[in-house]
XYZ file of C-alpha atoms in Angstrom:
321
model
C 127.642 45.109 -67.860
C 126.847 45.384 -71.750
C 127.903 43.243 -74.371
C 131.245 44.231 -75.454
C 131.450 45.786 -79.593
C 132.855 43.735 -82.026
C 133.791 45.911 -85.325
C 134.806 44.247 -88.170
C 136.376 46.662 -91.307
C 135.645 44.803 -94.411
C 132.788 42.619 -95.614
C 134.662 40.349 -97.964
C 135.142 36.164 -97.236
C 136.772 36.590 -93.764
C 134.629 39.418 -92.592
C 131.588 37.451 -92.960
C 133.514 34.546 -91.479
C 134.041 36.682 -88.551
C 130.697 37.771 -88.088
C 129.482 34.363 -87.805
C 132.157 33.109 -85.606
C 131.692 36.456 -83.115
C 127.989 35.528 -83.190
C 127.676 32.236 -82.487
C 130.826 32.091 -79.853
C 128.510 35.258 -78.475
C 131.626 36.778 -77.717
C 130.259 40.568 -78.172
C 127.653 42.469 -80.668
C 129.145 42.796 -84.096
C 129.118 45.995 -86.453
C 130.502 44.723 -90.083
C 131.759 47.523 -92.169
C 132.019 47.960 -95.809
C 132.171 50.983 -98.349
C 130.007 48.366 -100.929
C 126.529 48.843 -100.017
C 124.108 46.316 -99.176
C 127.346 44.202 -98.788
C 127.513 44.124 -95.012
C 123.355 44.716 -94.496
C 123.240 41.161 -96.490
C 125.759 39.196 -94.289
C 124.601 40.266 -91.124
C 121.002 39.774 -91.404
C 121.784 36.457 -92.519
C 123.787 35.458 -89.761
C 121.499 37.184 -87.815
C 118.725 35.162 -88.709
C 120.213 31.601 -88.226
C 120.272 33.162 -84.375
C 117.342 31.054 -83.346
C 118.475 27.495 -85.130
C 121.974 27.956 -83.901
C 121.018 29.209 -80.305
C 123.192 32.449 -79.961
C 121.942 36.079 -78.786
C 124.166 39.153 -79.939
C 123.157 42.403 -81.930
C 124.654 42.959 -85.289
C 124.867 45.449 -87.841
C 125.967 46.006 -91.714
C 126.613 49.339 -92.648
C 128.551 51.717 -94.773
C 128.829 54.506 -92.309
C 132.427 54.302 -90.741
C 130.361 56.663 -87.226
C 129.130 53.095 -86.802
C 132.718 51.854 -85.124
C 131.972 54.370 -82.164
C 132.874 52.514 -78.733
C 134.139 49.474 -80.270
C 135.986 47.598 -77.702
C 138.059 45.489 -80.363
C 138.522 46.470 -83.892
C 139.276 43.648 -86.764
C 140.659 45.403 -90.122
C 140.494 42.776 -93.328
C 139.780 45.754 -95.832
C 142.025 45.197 -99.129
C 142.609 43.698 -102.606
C 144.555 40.335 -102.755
C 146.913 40.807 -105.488
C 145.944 40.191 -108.879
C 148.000 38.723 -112.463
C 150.180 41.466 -113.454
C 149.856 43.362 -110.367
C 153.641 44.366 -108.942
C 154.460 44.229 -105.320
C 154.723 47.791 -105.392
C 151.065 48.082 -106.946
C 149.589 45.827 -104.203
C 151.562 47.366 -101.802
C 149.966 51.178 -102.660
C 146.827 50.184 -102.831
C 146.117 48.663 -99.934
C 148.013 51.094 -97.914
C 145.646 53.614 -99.238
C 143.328 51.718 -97.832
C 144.626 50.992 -94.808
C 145.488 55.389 -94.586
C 141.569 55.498 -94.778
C 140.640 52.427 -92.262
C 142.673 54.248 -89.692
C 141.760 57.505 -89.904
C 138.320 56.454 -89.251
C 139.360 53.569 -86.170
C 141.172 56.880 -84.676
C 138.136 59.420 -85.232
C 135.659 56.885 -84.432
C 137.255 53.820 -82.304
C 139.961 56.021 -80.027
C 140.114 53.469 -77.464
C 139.852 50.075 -79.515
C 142.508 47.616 -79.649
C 143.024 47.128 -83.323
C 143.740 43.236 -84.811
C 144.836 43.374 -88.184
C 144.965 40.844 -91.037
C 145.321 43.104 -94.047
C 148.057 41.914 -96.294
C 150.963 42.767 -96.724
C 150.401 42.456 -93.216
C 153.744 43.769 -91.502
C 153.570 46.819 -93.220
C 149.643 46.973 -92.979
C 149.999 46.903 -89.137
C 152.718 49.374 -88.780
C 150.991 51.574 -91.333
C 147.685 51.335 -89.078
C 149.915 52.162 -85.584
C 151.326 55.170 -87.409
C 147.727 56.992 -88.511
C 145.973 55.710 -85.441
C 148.865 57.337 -83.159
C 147.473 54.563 -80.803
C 150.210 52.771 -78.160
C 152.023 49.731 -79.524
C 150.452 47.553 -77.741
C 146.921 48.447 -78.765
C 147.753 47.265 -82.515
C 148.686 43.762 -82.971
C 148.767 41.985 -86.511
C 147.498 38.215 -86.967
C 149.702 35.913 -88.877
C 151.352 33.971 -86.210
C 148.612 32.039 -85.215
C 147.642 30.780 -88.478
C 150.721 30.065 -89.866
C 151.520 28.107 -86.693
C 148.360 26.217 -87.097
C 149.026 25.470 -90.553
C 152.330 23.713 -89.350
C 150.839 22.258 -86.539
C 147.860 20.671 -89.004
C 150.961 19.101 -91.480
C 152.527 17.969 -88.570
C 149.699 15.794 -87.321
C 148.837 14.669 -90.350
C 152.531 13.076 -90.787
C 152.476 11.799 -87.910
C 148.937 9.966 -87.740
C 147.641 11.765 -84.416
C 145.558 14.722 -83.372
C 146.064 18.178 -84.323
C 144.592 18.990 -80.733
C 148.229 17.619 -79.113
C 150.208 19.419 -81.543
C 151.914 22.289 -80.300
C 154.036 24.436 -83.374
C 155.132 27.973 -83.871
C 155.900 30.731 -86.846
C 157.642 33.601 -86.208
C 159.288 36.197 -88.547
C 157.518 38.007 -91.184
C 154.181 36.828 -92.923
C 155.642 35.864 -96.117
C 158.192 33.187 -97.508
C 160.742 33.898 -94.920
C 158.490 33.106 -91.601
C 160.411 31.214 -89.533
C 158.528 28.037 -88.550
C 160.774 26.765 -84.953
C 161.056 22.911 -85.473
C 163.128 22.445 -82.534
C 159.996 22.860 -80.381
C 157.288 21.111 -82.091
C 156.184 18.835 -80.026
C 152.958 16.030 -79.339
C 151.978 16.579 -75.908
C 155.721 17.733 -74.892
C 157.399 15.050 -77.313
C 159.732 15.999 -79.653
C 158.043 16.153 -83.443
C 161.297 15.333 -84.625
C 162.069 12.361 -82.525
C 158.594 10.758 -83.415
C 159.580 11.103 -87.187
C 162.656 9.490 -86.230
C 161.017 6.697 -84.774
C 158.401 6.607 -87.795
C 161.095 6.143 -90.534
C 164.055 4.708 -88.397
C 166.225 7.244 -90.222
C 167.613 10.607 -89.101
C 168.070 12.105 -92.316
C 164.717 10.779 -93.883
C 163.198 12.752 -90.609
C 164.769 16.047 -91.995
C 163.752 15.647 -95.751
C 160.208 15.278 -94.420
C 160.277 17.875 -91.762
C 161.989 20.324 -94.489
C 158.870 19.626 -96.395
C 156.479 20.231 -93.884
C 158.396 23.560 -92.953
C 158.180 24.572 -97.171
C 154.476 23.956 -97.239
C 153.857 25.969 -94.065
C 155.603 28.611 -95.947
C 153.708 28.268 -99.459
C 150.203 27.270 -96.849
C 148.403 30.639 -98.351
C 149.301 29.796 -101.943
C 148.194 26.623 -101.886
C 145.049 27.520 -100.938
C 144.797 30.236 -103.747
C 146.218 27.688 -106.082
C 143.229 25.390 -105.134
C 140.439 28.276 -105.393
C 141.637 29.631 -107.946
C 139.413 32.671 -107.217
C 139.967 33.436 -103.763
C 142.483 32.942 -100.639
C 142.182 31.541 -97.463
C 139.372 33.310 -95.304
C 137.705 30.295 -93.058
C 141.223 30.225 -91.152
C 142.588 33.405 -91.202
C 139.281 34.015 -89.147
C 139.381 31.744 -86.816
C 142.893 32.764 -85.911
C 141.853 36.116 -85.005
C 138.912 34.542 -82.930
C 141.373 33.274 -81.099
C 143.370 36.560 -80.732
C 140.167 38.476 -79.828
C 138.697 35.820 -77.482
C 141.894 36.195 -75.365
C 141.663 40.204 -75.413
C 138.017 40.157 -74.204
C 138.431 37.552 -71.610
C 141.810 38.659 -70.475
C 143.107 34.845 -70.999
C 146.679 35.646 -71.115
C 147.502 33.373 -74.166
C 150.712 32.790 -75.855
C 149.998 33.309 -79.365
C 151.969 34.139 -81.865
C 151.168 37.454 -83.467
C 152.559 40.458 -85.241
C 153.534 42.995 -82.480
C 155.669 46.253 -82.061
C 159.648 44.998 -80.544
C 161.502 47.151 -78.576
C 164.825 45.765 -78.630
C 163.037 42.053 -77.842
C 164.641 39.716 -80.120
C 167.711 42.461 -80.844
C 165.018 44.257 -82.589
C 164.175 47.671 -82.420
C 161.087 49.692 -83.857
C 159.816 47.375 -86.020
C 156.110 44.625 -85.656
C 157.477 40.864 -86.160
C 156.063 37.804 -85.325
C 157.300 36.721 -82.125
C 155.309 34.628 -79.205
C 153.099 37.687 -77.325
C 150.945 37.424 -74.260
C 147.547 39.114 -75.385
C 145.079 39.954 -72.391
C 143.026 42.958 -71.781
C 145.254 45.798 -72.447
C 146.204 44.366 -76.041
C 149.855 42.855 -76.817
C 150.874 42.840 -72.876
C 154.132 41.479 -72.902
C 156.614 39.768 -75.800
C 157.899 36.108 -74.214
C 161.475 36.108 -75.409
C 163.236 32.821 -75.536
C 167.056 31.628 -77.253
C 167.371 30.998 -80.450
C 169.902 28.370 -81.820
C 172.152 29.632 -84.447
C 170.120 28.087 -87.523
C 167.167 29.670 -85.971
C 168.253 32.938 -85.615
C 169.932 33.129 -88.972
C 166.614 32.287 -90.053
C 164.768 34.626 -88.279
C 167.771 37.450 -88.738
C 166.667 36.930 -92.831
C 162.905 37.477 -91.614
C 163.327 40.655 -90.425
C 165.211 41.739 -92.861
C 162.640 41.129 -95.208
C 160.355 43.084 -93.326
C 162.582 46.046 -92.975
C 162.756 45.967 -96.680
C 158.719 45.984 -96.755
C 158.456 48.947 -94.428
C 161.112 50.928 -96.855
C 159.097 50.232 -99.519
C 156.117 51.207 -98.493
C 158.115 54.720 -96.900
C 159.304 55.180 -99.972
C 155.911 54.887 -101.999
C 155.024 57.558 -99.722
C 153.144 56.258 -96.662
């Protein structure tokens, strides 16, 4: 059996990020795509070429040439602009879903049988722009947020608390924006309560709260931070890596729970549009949504999420896509 294909649509920061980390995981051959040229040629033959000191095996490819995506197994879509000063919502949002009109006209001609993973912000309405050109089943386009933002809350957590990340378990749901709804009531070290460990830590209830609010607010404000901090970029290193993850479990049929962006069907009392909710990923894609009660606070919460994201979609219908 061959190597499965790896395509990756958009050379910037977390493309070449994702070349590396597809290369030296050897979890398939890699074709990196972007419309700049020499872009893509330059990041994969220099990943490519670190093959011998860092011990990995897999074929890769730059090119400009979308023909190049033909029999891609899994396709990763990071192609956009970040939003820049003066740039509206309503700016960011049109271009980008211009882009995202061209991306998946190409996946469709080119990739027809490809599950799709993508990051492209604003990513609710990127993904559900990218089902609607591609035509392609629900489950075959899945958006990553979820994981990341989890893992950002997860990180905060553990650093509170003074023990490993690696014991932390945390999850997002809800859009990819302000309103995500990070679920404190299950945030646990190694099946204890986060919130009963802060407890203990500070010997006061409400203390607990003011600093698990916090935690929950930076979580939410995670990707600005980071642009705050770069000042000329945005996060890439981890956005990656959390669509590793999201691929590695495709390929290798793992089954994970992850959260990720995927297409509800009345899960969650919500119908016809992609949230983050908790989604078993395996070899056919997004294979089933894990459903679980929400408290009243929670649901609120994640009521407001949606919202926001049905107010995304509209404006991006109404713009014309």
């Amino acid at each position: 059996m061959g190597r499965k294909k790896i395509s990756l649509v958009g050379g910037g920061q977390i493309g070449g990020v994702l070349s590396q980390l597809i290369a030296q995981k050897q979890l398939g051959d890699v074709v990196l795509f972007d419309i700049v040229e020499g872009l893509p040629q330059g990041k994969t033959l220099d990943i490519v070429e670190a093959s011998r000191v860092d011990g990995f095996d897999v074929n890769m490819k730059g090119t400009n040439d979308y023909k190049d995506l033909e029999g891609s197994d899994i396709v990763i879509i990071t192609a956009g602009l970040p939003r820049k000063p003066g740039m509206s919502r309503d700016d960011l949002l049109t271009v980008n879903a211009n882009i995202m009109k061209t991306v998946a006209e190409n996946v469709k001609q080119y990739a027809p049988n490809s599950i799709v993973i993508v990051i492209s912000n604003p990513l609710d309405a990127m993904v559900t722009l990218c089902q609607k050109i591609t035509g392609f089943p629900h489950n075959r386009v899945i958006g990553q947020a979820g994981v990341l933002d989890s893992s950002r809350f997860a990180t905060f957590i553990a650093w509170e608390l003074g023990v490993s990340v690696k014991d932390v378990n945390a999850m997002v749901l809800g859009g990819h924006g302000d309103t995500m709804v990070p679920i404190v009531r299950y945030a646990n070290v190694n099946g204890i309560p986060a919130m009963e460990l802060l407890e203990r830590k500070y010997n006061n209830a409400e203390k607990a709260k003011e600093v698990m609010a916090a935690l929950v607010n930076r979580t939410k404000m995670a990707g600005g931070e980071v642009v705050n901090l770069l000042k000329t970029g945005s996060a890439f290193y981890s956005p990656a890596s959390s669509a590793i993850a999201m691929a590695k479990s495709i390929l290798y049929d793992e089954k994970r729970v992850l959260p990720a962006c995927a297409y509800l069907n009345g899960e969650f009392n919500v119908n016809g549009y992609y949230v983050g909710v908790p989604v078993v990923l395996g070899s056919n894609g997004a294979e089933k949504i894990i459903e679980f009660k929400l408290d009243n606070e929670e649901q609120i919460a994640f009521n407001n999420s949606v919202n926001a994201v049905k107010n995304l979609i509209a404006d991006m219908e109404r713009l014309g896509f």
